[in-house]
GROMACS .gro file of C-alpha atoms in nm:
model
  483
    1UNK     CA    1  -3.313   5.080   3.296
    2UNK     CA    2  -3.291   4.745   3.467
    3UNK     CA    3  -3.090   4.592   3.181
    4UNK     CA    4  -2.854   4.887   3.166
    5UNK     CA    5  -2.799   4.864   3.537
    6UNK     CA    6  -2.738   4.495   3.509
    7UNK     CA    7  -2.474   4.545   3.236
    8UNK     CA    8  -2.302   4.813   3.447
    9UNK     CA    9  -2.293   4.571   3.736
   10UNK     CA   10  -2.151   4.297   3.511
   11UNK     CA   11  -1.885   4.536   3.379
   12UNK     CA   12  -1.791   4.632   3.731
   13UNK     CA   13  -1.765   4.267   3.826
   14UNK     CA   14  -1.530   4.176   3.536
   15UNK     CA   15  -1.316   4.478   3.612
   16UNK     CA   16  -1.240   4.344   3.955
   17UNK     CA   17  -1.237   3.966   3.915
   18UNK     CA   18  -0.964   3.719   3.812
   19UNK     CA   19  -0.933   3.546   3.473
   20UNK     CA   20  -1.118   3.236   3.588
   21UNK     CA   21  -1.437   3.441   3.615
   22UNK     CA   22  -1.413   3.643   3.295
   23UNK     CA   23  -1.347   3.314   3.113
   24UNK     CA   24  -1.688   3.201   3.234
   25UNK     CA   25  -1.827   3.521   3.088
   26UNK     CA   26  -1.662   3.453   2.751
   27UNK     CA   27  -1.805   3.100   2.749
   28UNK     CA   28  -2.154   3.243   2.800
   29UNK     CA   29  -2.083   3.509   2.538
   30UNK     CA   30  -2.031   3.237   2.276
   31UNK     CA   31  -2.388   3.123   2.331
   32UNK     CA   32  -2.526   3.478   2.310
   33UNK     CA   33  -2.348   3.588   1.993
   34UNK     CA   34  -2.574   3.392   1.762
   35UNK     CA   35  -2.894   3.416   1.964
   36UNK     CA   36  -2.882   3.789   2.044
   37UNK     CA   37  -2.598   3.979   1.870
   38UNK     CA   38  -2.693   4.313   2.028
   39UNK     CA   39  -2.691   4.172   2.378
   40UNK     CA   40  -2.361   3.996   2.306
   41UNK     CA   41  -2.207   4.324   2.190
   42UNK     CA   42  -2.326   4.497   2.505
   43UNK     CA   43  -2.195   4.219   2.730
   44UNK     CA   44  -1.859   4.215   2.554
   45UNK     CA   45  -1.835   4.592   2.587
   46UNK     CA   46  -1.903   4.574   2.958
   47UNK     CA   47  -1.647   4.295   3.002
   48UNK     CA   48  -1.358   4.507   2.877
   49UNK     CA   49  -1.429   4.818   3.084
   50UNK     CA   50  -1.202   4.935   3.358
   51UNK     CA   51  -0.881   4.743   3.417
   52UNK     CA   52  -0.979   4.486   3.153
   53UNK     CA   53  -0.949   4.750   2.880
   54UNK     CA   54  -0.592   4.636   2.824
   55UNK     CA   55  -0.641   4.271   2.918
   56UNK     CA   56  -0.488   4.113   2.607
   57UNK     CA   57  -0.598   3.762   2.695
   58UNK     CA   58  -0.960   3.874   2.743
   59UNK     CA   59  -0.964   4.085   2.425
   60UNK     CA   60  -0.825   3.797   2.221
   61UNK     CA   61  -1.069   3.549   2.378
   62UNK     CA   62  -1.366   3.769   2.282
   63UNK     CA   63  -1.224   3.809   1.930
   64UNK     CA   64  -1.187   3.431   1.895
   65UNK     CA   65  -1.547   3.387   2.019
   66UNK     CA   66  -1.672   3.617   1.746
   67UNK     CA   67  -1.450   3.450   1.487
   68UNK     CA   68  -1.576   3.107   1.588
   69UNK     CA   69  -1.930   3.237   1.528
   70UNK     CA   70  -1.832   3.364   1.183
   71UNK     CA   71  -1.853   3.733   1.285
   72UNK     CA   72  -1.536   3.857   1.115
   73UNK     CA   73  -1.584   4.237   1.154
   74UNK     CA   74  -1.636   4.199   1.530
   75UNK     CA   75  -1.336   3.965   1.554
   76UNK     CA   76  -1.125   4.224   1.369
   77UNK     CA   77  -1.247   4.492   1.609
   78UNK     CA   78  -1.119   4.301   1.912
   79UNK     CA   79  -0.796   4.205   1.737
   80UNK     CA   80  -0.737   4.578   1.679
   81UNK     CA   81  -0.811   4.655   2.047
   82UNK     CA   82  -0.563   4.386   2.152
   83UNK     CA   83  -0.295   4.525   1.919
   84UNK     CA   84  -0.364   4.875   2.051
   85UNK     CA   85  -0.320   4.753   2.407
   86UNK     CA   86   0.009   4.579   2.317
   87UNK     CA   87   0.152   4.609   1.968
   88UNK     CA   88   0.391   4.319   2.035
   89UNK     CA   89   0.135   4.071   2.163
   90UNK     CA   90   0.186   3.722   2.019
   91UNK     CA   91  -0.173   3.629   2.111
   92UNK     CA   92  -0.310   3.928   1.919
   93UNK     CA   93  -0.099   3.835   1.616
   94UNK     CA   94  -0.232   3.478   1.632
   95UNK     CA   95  -0.588   3.614   1.635
   96UNK     CA   96  -0.508   3.824   1.329
   97UNK     CA   97  -0.368   3.515   1.161
   98UNK     CA   98  -0.683   3.320   1.245
   99UNK     CA   99  -0.898   3.596   1.096
  100UNK     CA  100  -0.688   3.601   0.777
  101UNK     CA  101  -0.720   3.223   0.753
  102UNK     CA  102  -1.097   3.247   0.791
  103UNK     CA  103  -1.088   3.491   0.498
  104UNK     CA  104  -0.888   3.231   0.301
  105UNK     CA  105  -0.580   3.452   0.296
  106UNK     CA  106  -0.318   3.190   0.383
  107UNK     CA  107  -0.027   3.418   0.297
  108UNK     CA  108  -0.134   3.688   0.541
  109UNK     CA  109  -0.219   3.426   0.804
  110UNK     CA  110   0.127   3.267   0.788
  111UNK     CA  111   0.282   3.616   0.805
  112UNK     CA  112   0.085   3.687   1.125
  113UNK     CA  113   0.186   3.353   1.279
  114UNK     CA  114   0.550   3.428   1.199
  115UNK     CA  115   0.499   3.768   1.364
  116UNK     CA  116   0.360   3.597   1.675
  117UNK     CA  117   0.666   3.369   1.690
  118UNK     CA  118   0.891   3.673   1.660
  119UNK     CA  119   0.711   3.840   1.952
  120UNK     CA  120   0.713   3.518   2.156
  121UNK     CA  121   0.938   3.233   2.037
  122UNK     CA  122   0.751   2.995   2.268
  123UNK     CA  123   0.404   3.068   2.129
  124UNK     CA  124   0.307   2.707   2.051
  125UNK     CA  125  -0.023   2.796   1.881
  126UNK     CA  126   0.158   3.007   1.619
  127UNK     CA  127   0.395   2.720   1.526
  128UNK     CA  128   0.113   2.466   1.505
  129UNK     CA  129  -0.113   2.691   1.298
  130UNK     CA  130   0.173   2.788   1.067
  131UNK     CA  131   0.243   2.417   1.013
  132UNK     CA  132  -0.125   2.357   0.938
  133UNK     CA  133  -0.110   2.609   0.653
  134UNK     CA  134   0.193   2.450   0.493
  135UNK     CA  135   0.136   2.080   0.570
  136UNK     CA  136   0.016   2.019   0.214
  137UNK     CA  137   0.181   2.296   0.012
  138UNK     CA  138   0.525   2.282   0.170
  139UNK     CA  139   0.550   2.000   0.420
  140UNK     CA  140   0.926   2.047   0.466
  141UNK     CA  141   0.869   2.404   0.585
  142UNK     CA  142   0.591   2.287   0.817
  143UNK     CA  143   0.813   2.014   0.964
  144UNK     CA  144   1.101   2.259   1.008
  145UNK     CA  145   0.875   2.496   1.204
  146UNK     CA  146   0.745   2.213   1.422
  147UNK     CA  147   1.096   2.091   1.496
  148UNK     CA  148   1.184   2.442   1.612
  149UNK     CA  149   0.900   2.424   1.862
  150UNK     CA  150   0.997   2.066   1.957
  151UNK     CA  151   1.343   2.190   2.050
  152UNK     CA  152   1.188   2.453   2.278
  153UNK     CA  153   0.913   2.230   2.419
  154UNK     CA  154   1.023   1.864   2.399
  155UNK     CA  155   0.723   1.738   2.597
  156UNK     CA  156   0.460   1.920   2.389
  157UNK     CA  157   0.247   1.635   2.254
  158UNK     CA  158   0.069   1.879   2.022
  159UNK     CA  159   0.391   1.898   1.821
  160UNK     CA  160   0.416   1.519   1.796
  161UNK     CA  161   0.052   1.501   1.692
  162UNK     CA  162   0.100   1.754   1.413
  163UNK     CA  163   0.426   1.592   1.298
  164UNK     CA  164   0.252   1.255   1.286
  165UNK     CA  165  -0.028   1.401   1.079
  166UNK     CA  166   0.211   1.559   0.828
  167UNK     CA  167   0.432   1.252   0.792
  168UNK     CA  168   0.120   1.041   0.743
  169UNK     CA  169   0.001   1.275   0.466
  170UNK     CA  170   0.347   1.249   0.306
  171UNK     CA  171   0.330   0.868   0.313
  172UNK     CA  172   0.644   0.870   0.527
  173UNK     CA  173   0.502   0.600   0.750
  174UNK     CA  174   0.823   0.526   0.937
  175UNK     CA  175   0.847   0.881   1.070
  176UNK     CA  176   0.470   0.899   1.118
  177UNK     CA  177   0.476   0.586   1.333
  178UNK     CA  178   0.766   0.727   1.535
  179UNK     CA  179   0.574   1.050   1.599
  180UNK     CA  180   0.254   0.866   1.689
  181UNK     CA  181   0.448   0.644   1.931
  182UNK     CA  182   0.527   0.949   2.144
  183UNK     CA  183   0.162   1.025   2.223
  184UNK     CA  184  -0.087   0.782   2.068
  185UNK     CA  185  -0.083   0.542   2.361
  186UNK     CA  186  -0.138   0.822   2.613
  187UNK     CA  187  -0.442   1.010   2.743
  188UNK     CA  188  -0.429   1.295   2.488
  189UNK     CA  189  -0.472   1.060   2.191
  190UNK     CA  190  -0.807   1.024   2.019
  191UNK     CA  191  -0.943   0.702   1.872
  192UNK     CA  192  -0.855   0.839   1.528
  193UNK     CA  193  -0.494   0.889   1.642
  194UNK     CA  194  -0.479   0.525   1.749
  195UNK     CA  195  -0.622   0.412   1.415
  196UNK     CA  196  -0.368   0.615   1.218
  197UNK     CA  197  -0.086   0.492   1.441
  198UNK     CA  198  -0.186   0.133   1.371
  199UNK     CA  199  -0.215   0.205   0.997
  200UNK     CA  200   0.123   0.378   0.987
  201UNK     CA  201   0.281   0.075   1.153
  202UNK     CA  202   0.104  -0.157   0.911
  203UNK     CA  203   0.211   0.044   0.607
  204UNK     CA  204   0.564   0.043   0.746
  205UNK     CA  205   0.538  -0.340   0.757
  206UNK     CA  206   0.562  -0.354   1.136
  207UNK     CA  207   0.275  -0.601   1.150
  208UNK     CA  208   0.330  -0.721   1.507
  209UNK     CA  209   0.323  -0.371   1.654
  210UNK     CA  210   0.033  -0.266   1.431
  211UNK     CA  211  -0.163  -0.567   1.553
  212UNK     CA  212  -0.082  -0.478   1.912
  213UNK     CA  213  -0.217  -0.125   1.866
  214UNK     CA  214  -0.524  -0.249   1.677
  215UNK     CA  215  -0.602  -0.497   1.953
  216UNK     CA  216  -0.569  -0.220   2.208
  217UNK     CA  217  -0.830  -0.026   2.011
  218UNK     CA  218  -1.053  -0.334   1.998
  219UNK     CA  219  -1.042  -0.366   2.376
  220UNK     CA  220  -1.203  -0.024   2.395
  221UNK     CA  221  -1.434  -0.065   2.094
  222UNK     CA  222  -1.476  -0.427   1.973
  223UNK     CA  223  -1.704  -0.328   1.684
  224UNK     CA  224  -1.476  -0.059   1.543
  225UNK     CA  225  -1.437  -0.119   1.168
  226UNK     CA  226  -1.083   0.014   1.123
  227UNK     CA  227  -0.936  -0.183   1.414
  228UNK     CA  228  -1.101  -0.505   1.292
  229UNK     CA  229  -0.981  -0.431   0.938
  230UNK     CA  230  -0.625  -0.394   1.063
  231UNK     CA  231  -0.653  -0.710   1.268
  232UNK     CA  232  -0.749  -0.901   0.951
  233UNK     CA  233  -0.469  -0.740   0.748
  234UNK     CA  234  -0.201  -0.799   1.008
  235UNK     CA  235  -0.300  -1.156   1.091
  236UNK     CA  236  -0.295  -1.231   0.717
  237UNK     CA  237   0.051  -1.082   0.666
  238UNK     CA  238   0.175  -1.263   0.975
  239UNK     CA  239   0.033  -1.588   0.828
  240UNK     CA  240  -0.178  -1.645   1.138
  241UNK     CA  241  -0.462  -1.759   0.917
  242UNK     CA  242  -0.707  -1.898   1.174
  243UNK     CA  243  -0.702  -1.570   1.365
  244UNK     CA  244  -0.722  -1.380   1.037
  245UNK     CA  245  -1.040  -1.568   0.943
  246UNK     CA  246  -1.198  -1.483   1.279
  247UNK     CA  247  -1.105  -1.118   1.233
  248UNK     CA  248  -1.243  -1.123   0.877
  249UNK     CA  249  -1.572  -1.269   0.996
  250UNK     CA  250  -1.611  -0.994   1.255
  251UNK     CA  251  -1.502  -0.723   1.012
  252UNK     CA  252  -1.746  -0.820   0.738
  253UNK     CA  253  -2.037  -0.922   0.959
  254UNK     CA  254  -2.027  -0.748   1.297
  255UNK     CA  255  -1.856  -0.409   1.275
  256UNK     CA  256  -2.022  -0.070   1.292
  257UNK     CA  257  -2.025   0.166   0.993
  258UNK     CA  258  -1.778  -0.034   0.785
  259UNK     CA  259  -1.711   0.125   0.448
  260UNK     CA  260  -1.553  -0.159   0.253
  261UNK     CA  261  -1.277  -0.084   0.004
  262UNK     CA  262  -1.114  -0.283  -0.273
  263UNK     CA  263  -0.820  -0.341  -0.036
  264UNK     CA  264  -1.051  -0.514   0.212
  265UNK     CA  265  -1.175  -0.761  -0.047
  266UNK     CA  266  -0.826  -0.802  -0.188
  267UNK     CA  267  -0.682  -0.894   0.153
  268UNK     CA  268  -0.971  -1.129   0.219
  269UNK     CA  269  -0.901  -1.286  -0.118
  270UNK     CA  270  -0.533  -1.331  -0.027
  271UNK     CA  271  -0.635  -1.494   0.300
  272UNK     CA  272  -0.875  -1.737   0.134
  273UNK     CA  273  -0.619  -1.817  -0.134
  274UNK     CA  274  -0.359  -1.895   0.133
  275UNK     CA  275  -0.615  -2.131   0.288
  276UNK     CA  276  -0.660  -2.294  -0.057
  277UNK     CA  277  -1.020  -2.177  -0.080
  278UNK     CA  278  -0.968  -2.071  -0.437
  279UNK     CA  279  -1.328  -2.028  -0.552
  280UNK     CA  280  -1.407  -1.812  -0.250
  281UNK     CA  281  -1.088  -1.613  -0.308
  282UNK     CA  282  -1.193  -1.538  -0.666
  283UNK     CA  283  -1.528  -1.405  -0.544
  284UNK     CA  284  -1.349  -1.158  -0.316
  285UNK     CA  285  -1.106  -1.051  -0.589
  286UNK     CA  286  -1.398  -0.990  -0.823
  287UNK     CA  287  -1.566  -0.772  -0.559
  288UNK     CA  288  -1.243  -0.577  -0.532
  289UNK     CA  289  -1.233  -0.521  -0.910
  290UNK     CA  290  -1.595  -0.405  -0.906
  291UNK     CA  291  -1.507  -0.142  -0.645
  292UNK     CA  292  -1.196  -0.029  -0.831
  293UNK     CA  293  -1.204  -0.126  -1.200
  294UNK     CA  294  -0.878   0.060  -1.257
  295UNK     CA  295  -0.690  -0.186  -1.034
  296UNK     CA  296  -0.648  -0.445  -1.308
  297UNK     CA  297  -0.358  -0.608  -1.122
  298UNK     CA  298  -0.626  -0.803  -0.940
  299UNK     CA  299  -0.683  -1.006  -1.257
  300UNK     CA  300  -0.339  -1.154  -1.191
  301UNK     CA  301  -0.460  -1.265  -0.849
  302UNK     CA  302  -0.771  -1.417  -1.005
  303UNK     CA  303  -0.556  -1.592  -1.262
  304UNK     CA  304  -0.323  -1.730  -0.993
  305UNK     CA  305  -0.615  -1.861  -0.787
  306UNK     CA  306  -0.760  -2.045  -1.088
  307UNK     CA  307  -0.416  -2.180  -1.178
  308UNK     CA  308  -0.374  -2.323  -0.830
  309UNK     CA  309  -0.694  -2.522  -0.872
  310UNK     CA  310  -0.582  -2.631  -1.220
  311UNK     CA  311  -0.857  -2.438  -1.395
  312UNK     CA  312  -0.630  -2.314  -1.671
  313UNK     CA  313  -0.903  -2.192  -1.903
  314UNK     CA  314  -1.023  -1.939  -1.648
  315UNK     CA  315  -0.665  -1.864  -1.541
  316UNK     CA  316  -0.573  -1.778  -1.900
  317UNK     CA  317  -0.890  -1.573  -1.949
  318UNK     CA  318  -0.823  -1.368  -1.634
  319UNK     CA  319  -0.459  -1.309  -1.724
  320UNK     CA  320  -0.552  -1.200  -2.075
  321UNK     CA  321  -0.789  -0.942  -1.920
  322UNK     CA  322  -0.498  -0.811  -1.718
  323UNK     CA  323  -0.268  -0.803  -2.019
  324UNK     CA  324  -0.527  -0.634  -2.241
  325UNK     CA  325  -0.584  -0.362  -1.978
  326UNK     CA  326  -0.225  -0.242  -2.005
  327UNK     CA  327  -0.095   0.027  -2.237
  328UNK     CA  328   0.097  -0.111  -2.534
  329UNK     CA  329   0.432  -0.002  -2.397
  330UNK     CA  330   0.363  -0.201  -2.080
  331UNK     CA  331   0.280  -0.524  -2.264
  332UNK     CA  332   0.633  -0.652  -2.219
  333UNK     CA  333   0.774  -0.995  -2.313
  334UNK     CA  334   0.785  -1.105  -1.949
  335UNK     CA  335   0.407  -1.056  -1.926
  336UNK     CA  336   0.357  -1.243  -2.252
  337UNK     CA  337   0.570  -1.518  -2.103
  338UNK     CA  338   0.315  -1.571  -1.825
  339UNK     CA  339   0.041  -1.628  -2.085
  340UNK     CA  340   0.260  -1.887  -2.255
  341UNK     CA  341   0.340  -2.051  -1.923
  342UNK     CA  342  -0.031  -2.085  -1.848
  343UNK     CA  343  -0.093  -2.247  -2.186
  344UNK     CA  344   0.199  -2.479  -2.112
  345UNK     CA  345   0.049  -2.561  -1.773
  346UNK     CA  346  -0.285  -2.640  -1.935
  347UNK     CA  347  -0.116  -2.870  -2.186
  348UNK     CA  348   0.090  -3.056  -1.928
  349UNK     CA  349  -0.154  -3.079  -1.635
  350UNK     CA  350  -0.178  -3.435  -1.502
  351UNK     CA  351  -0.558  -3.444  -1.463
  352UNK     CA  352  -0.681  -3.609  -1.783
  353UNK     CA  353  -1.045  -3.566  -1.682
  354UNK     CA  354  -1.037  -3.187  -1.716
  355UNK     CA  355  -0.877  -3.166  -2.059
  356UNK     CA  356  -0.894  -3.378  -2.375
  357UNK     CA  357  -0.596  -3.488  -2.581
  358UNK     CA  358  -0.692  -3.244  -2.854
  359UNK     CA  359  -0.723  -2.960  -2.603
  360UNK     CA  360  -0.376  -3.045  -2.471
  361UNK     CA  361  -0.233  -3.017  -2.820
  362UNK     CA  362  -0.409  -2.688  -2.879
  363UNK     CA  363  -0.283  -2.547  -2.548
  364UNK     CA  364   0.076  -2.652  -2.620
  365UNK     CA  365   0.054  -2.511  -2.971
  366UNK     CA  366  -0.068  -2.181  -2.823
  367UNK     CA  367   0.218  -2.190  -2.574
  368UNK     CA  368   0.467  -2.247  -2.856
  369UNK     CA  369   0.319  -1.953  -3.046
  370UNK     CA  370   0.354  -1.721  -2.748
  371UNK     CA  371   0.711  -1.833  -2.675
  372UNK     CA  372   0.801  -1.787  -3.043
  373UNK     CA  373   0.684  -1.425  -3.022
  374UNK     CA  374   0.898  -1.378  -2.711
  375UNK     CA  375   1.202  -1.529  -2.885
  376UNK     CA  376   1.159  -1.280  -3.169
  377UNK     CA  377   1.098  -0.984  -2.937
  378UNK     CA  378   1.391  -1.067  -2.706
  379UNK     CA  379   1.655  -1.247  -2.916
  380UNK     CA  380   1.926  -1.199  -2.652
  381UNK     CA  381   1.722  -1.397  -2.399
  382UNK     CA  382   1.722  -1.776  -2.399
  383UNK     CA  383   1.376  -1.803  -2.239
  384UNK     CA  384   1.164  -1.785  -2.553
  385UNK     CA  385   1.335  -2.078  -2.727
  386UNK     CA  386   1.389  -2.264  -2.400
  387UNK     CA  387   1.015  -2.274  -2.339
  388UNK     CA  388   0.947  -2.346  -2.704
  389UNK     CA  389   1.166  -2.652  -2.650
  390UNK     CA  390   0.960  -2.755  -2.346
  391UNK     CA  391   0.629  -2.703  -2.526
  392UNK     CA  392   0.744  -2.906  -2.828
  393UNK     CA  393   0.887  -3.174  -2.602
  394UNK     CA  394   0.541  -3.207  -2.442
  395UNK     CA  395   0.388  -3.232  -2.792
  396UNK     CA  396   0.634  -3.514  -2.865
  397UNK     CA  397   0.645  -3.703  -2.533
  398UNK     CA  398   0.818  -4.009  -2.682
  399UNK     CA  399   1.085  -3.790  -2.848
  400UNK     CA  400   1.024  -3.978  -3.172
  401UNK     CA  401   0.986  -3.665  -3.385
  402UNK     CA  402   1.253  -3.451  -3.222
  403UNK     CA  403   1.025  -3.148  -3.221
  404UNK     CA  404   1.219  -2.985  -2.938
  405UNK     CA  405   1.564  -3.058  -3.082
  406UNK     CA  406   1.629  -2.736  -3.279
  407UNK     CA  407   1.522  -2.519  -2.987
  408UNK     CA  408   1.732  -2.699  -2.727
  409UNK     CA  409   2.029  -2.682  -2.964
  410UNK     CA  410   1.984  -2.308  -3.012
  411UNK     CA  411   1.952  -2.249  -2.638
  412UNK     CA  412   2.259  -2.462  -2.564
  413UNK     CA  413   2.469  -2.267  -2.816
  414UNK     CA  414   2.355  -1.934  -2.668
  415UNK     CA  415   2.414  -2.033  -2.305
  416UNK     CA  416   2.752  -2.190  -2.377
  417UNK     CA  417   2.862  -1.856  -2.522
  418UNK     CA  418   2.765  -1.681  -2.199
  419UNK     CA  419   2.988  -1.912  -1.989
  420UNK     CA  420   2.790  -1.829  -1.674
  421UNK     CA  421   2.722  -2.084  -1.395
  422UNK     CA  422   2.377  -1.930  -1.343
  423UNK     CA  423   2.265  -2.109  -1.658
  424UNK     CA  424   2.398  -2.454  -1.562
  425UNK     CA  425   2.054  -2.596  -1.477
  426UNK     CA  426   1.913  -2.485  -1.815
  427UNK     CA  427   2.217  -2.633  -1.993
  428UNK     CA  428   2.173  -2.965  -1.813
  429UNK     CA  429   1.814  -2.976  -1.937
  430UNK     CA  430   1.925  -2.902  -2.294
  431UNK     CA  431   2.201  -3.165  -2.282
  432UNK     CA  432   1.967  -3.422  -2.124
  433UNK     CA  433   1.712  -3.389  -2.404
  434UNK     CA  434   1.974  -3.389  -2.677
  435UNK     CA  435   2.164  -3.679  -2.519
  436UNK     CA  436   1.844  -3.880  -2.498
  437UNK     CA  437   1.739  -3.787  -2.852
  438UNK     CA  438   2.065  -3.916  -2.996
  439UNK     CA  439   2.053  -4.220  -2.768
  440UNK     CA  440   1.717  -4.315  -2.921
  441UNK     CA  441   1.859  -4.245  -3.268
  442UNK     CA  442   2.123  -4.518  -3.217
  443UNK     CA  443   1.848  -4.781  -3.210
  444UNK     CA  444   1.648  -4.631  -3.498
  445UNK     CA  445   1.674  -4.865  -3.800
  446UNK     CA  446   1.610  -4.575  -4.035
  447UNK     CA  447   1.922  -4.406  -3.902
  448UNK     CA  448   2.147  -4.713  -3.901
  449UNK     CA  449   2.409  -4.542  -4.117
  450UNK     CA  450   2.445  -4.266  -3.863
  451UNK     CA  451   2.441  -4.493  -3.558
  452UNK     CA  452   2.811  -4.450  -3.479
  453UNK     CA  453   2.796  -4.071  -3.510
  454UNK     CA  454   2.477  -4.057  -3.303
  455UNK     CA  455   2.643  -4.270  -3.032
  456UNK     CA  456   2.935  -4.028  -3.010
  457UNK     CA  457   2.704  -3.726  -3.010
  458UNK     CA  458   2.493  -3.875  -2.731
  459UNK     CA  459   2.805  -3.963  -2.530
  460UNK     CA  460   2.930  -3.607  -2.578
  461UNK     CA  461   2.610  -3.451  -2.437
  462UNK     CA  462   2.603  -3.679  -2.131
  463UNK     CA  463   2.970  -3.601  -2.068
  464UNK     CA  464   2.891  -3.230  -2.080
  465UNK     CA  465   2.637  -3.285  -1.805
  466UNK     CA  466   2.898  -3.459  -1.585
  467UNK     CA  467   3.135  -3.168  -1.644
  468UNK     CA  468   2.872  -2.945  -1.485
  469UNK     CA  469   2.737  -3.195  -1.230
  470UNK     CA  470   2.978  -3.485  -1.166
  471UNK     CA  471   2.721  -3.662  -0.946
  472UNK     CA  472   2.442  -3.663  -1.206
  473UNK     CA  473   2.307  -4.018  -1.187
  474UNK     CA  474   2.108  -4.002  -1.513
  475UNK     CA  475   2.413  -3.902  -1.714
  476UNK     CA  476   2.622  -4.178  -1.551
  477UNK     CA  477   2.362  -4.445  -1.632
  478UNK     CA  478   2.332  -4.320  -1.990
  479UNK     CA  479   2.707  -4.334  -2.042
  480UNK     CA  480   2.724  -4.682  -1.887
  481UNK     CA  481   2.454  -4.795  -2.131
  482UNK     CA  482   2.631  -4.667  -2.441
  483UNK     CA  483   2.851  -4.951  -2.573
   0.00000   0.00000   0.00000
């Protein structure tokens, strides 16, 4: 009897009190629903007696409380009562949409949200929830709906927040950053919003602004992993290497709950490589590969780091790993060219302590072999034979055997036919070698019979250089020396 009397008294109270008080009752109801469903049902029933029988806001609030607790039949019951009280209630339609969404019926949910917008074109919740349904499946439709609400409510930061989220998911970082800028620096923004704003700016290559936002986050939370990560990234891209190293040290050693990715190690590798700490850079690149073995592009970074410290054996090994990881159709001549260039670098490196004479010859022979394959694969390109000429010139440093001669001649003939100033530098190199070759031939006793012809041929090549570059001092001296 006492409980019944108490519920009657509660019902009487809610029938006569303003919304601020029944909202307190709904808040308490949320706690009771799970603990004592029967009591919650009785309390809810008492709350809607009297004048509150047609209180749409109250009916919907109780329905949402039940829905939040996972009690769908009860939520449907109060949605039906709200619709009965007002068949054109936008709030009731939103509740029906929420129930449908809970039942994983996105089609019915979106229909109910559209219905709510029809009943009340300014029902912000319906627009936002509609956009949530379509943000992945049809982002254009979601954005269109949000822009409709934006036109009605320009200062609604909830719209900007949802637009930012959708643009971020679409990888449209320019528009995402613009949307975040309208609310992320204000009081409604969460720490996650600030992180995504900074990332959107970073991915849009606005490194200065991204750094500014990241540093703002660090002022509030100095040990936050994402803000420290972005500080390292941005300082690296801005080439502020000392600050980047400090940020990297904090990120890898002092942050809370850091979940390191291949990108973290890759960026750290870039930073160390820029600081010429090549061995340390390679360690970071290798960590990155371990985390993401599919990202074989990192072998190119490893190769470049070894090349910069003149460790060509390891540079070649790393690049071959990269090349071998590619599908056959992606193993193009330009990638083969890099292998040949590394062999050429090994064969022409100045440090005689790291490579023997025999190893030099082997490296240059390997380079020649690679460039030959390129010349065959891409006959319309001059690069294969041009680099064959360079490799053979390095194998014959005194130009006594003329190993490079046929290749420079072939390149010169091809480039002359193109008649394009872009190739002038390559032509000058061809003419310089050939002019020098025939200049040496003038003094060769074995070629005494051809001395006059060789003199004219040499003079012709040096003259061709002056036709391209009238100020070329080497060509002038050579011509002055030919009597």
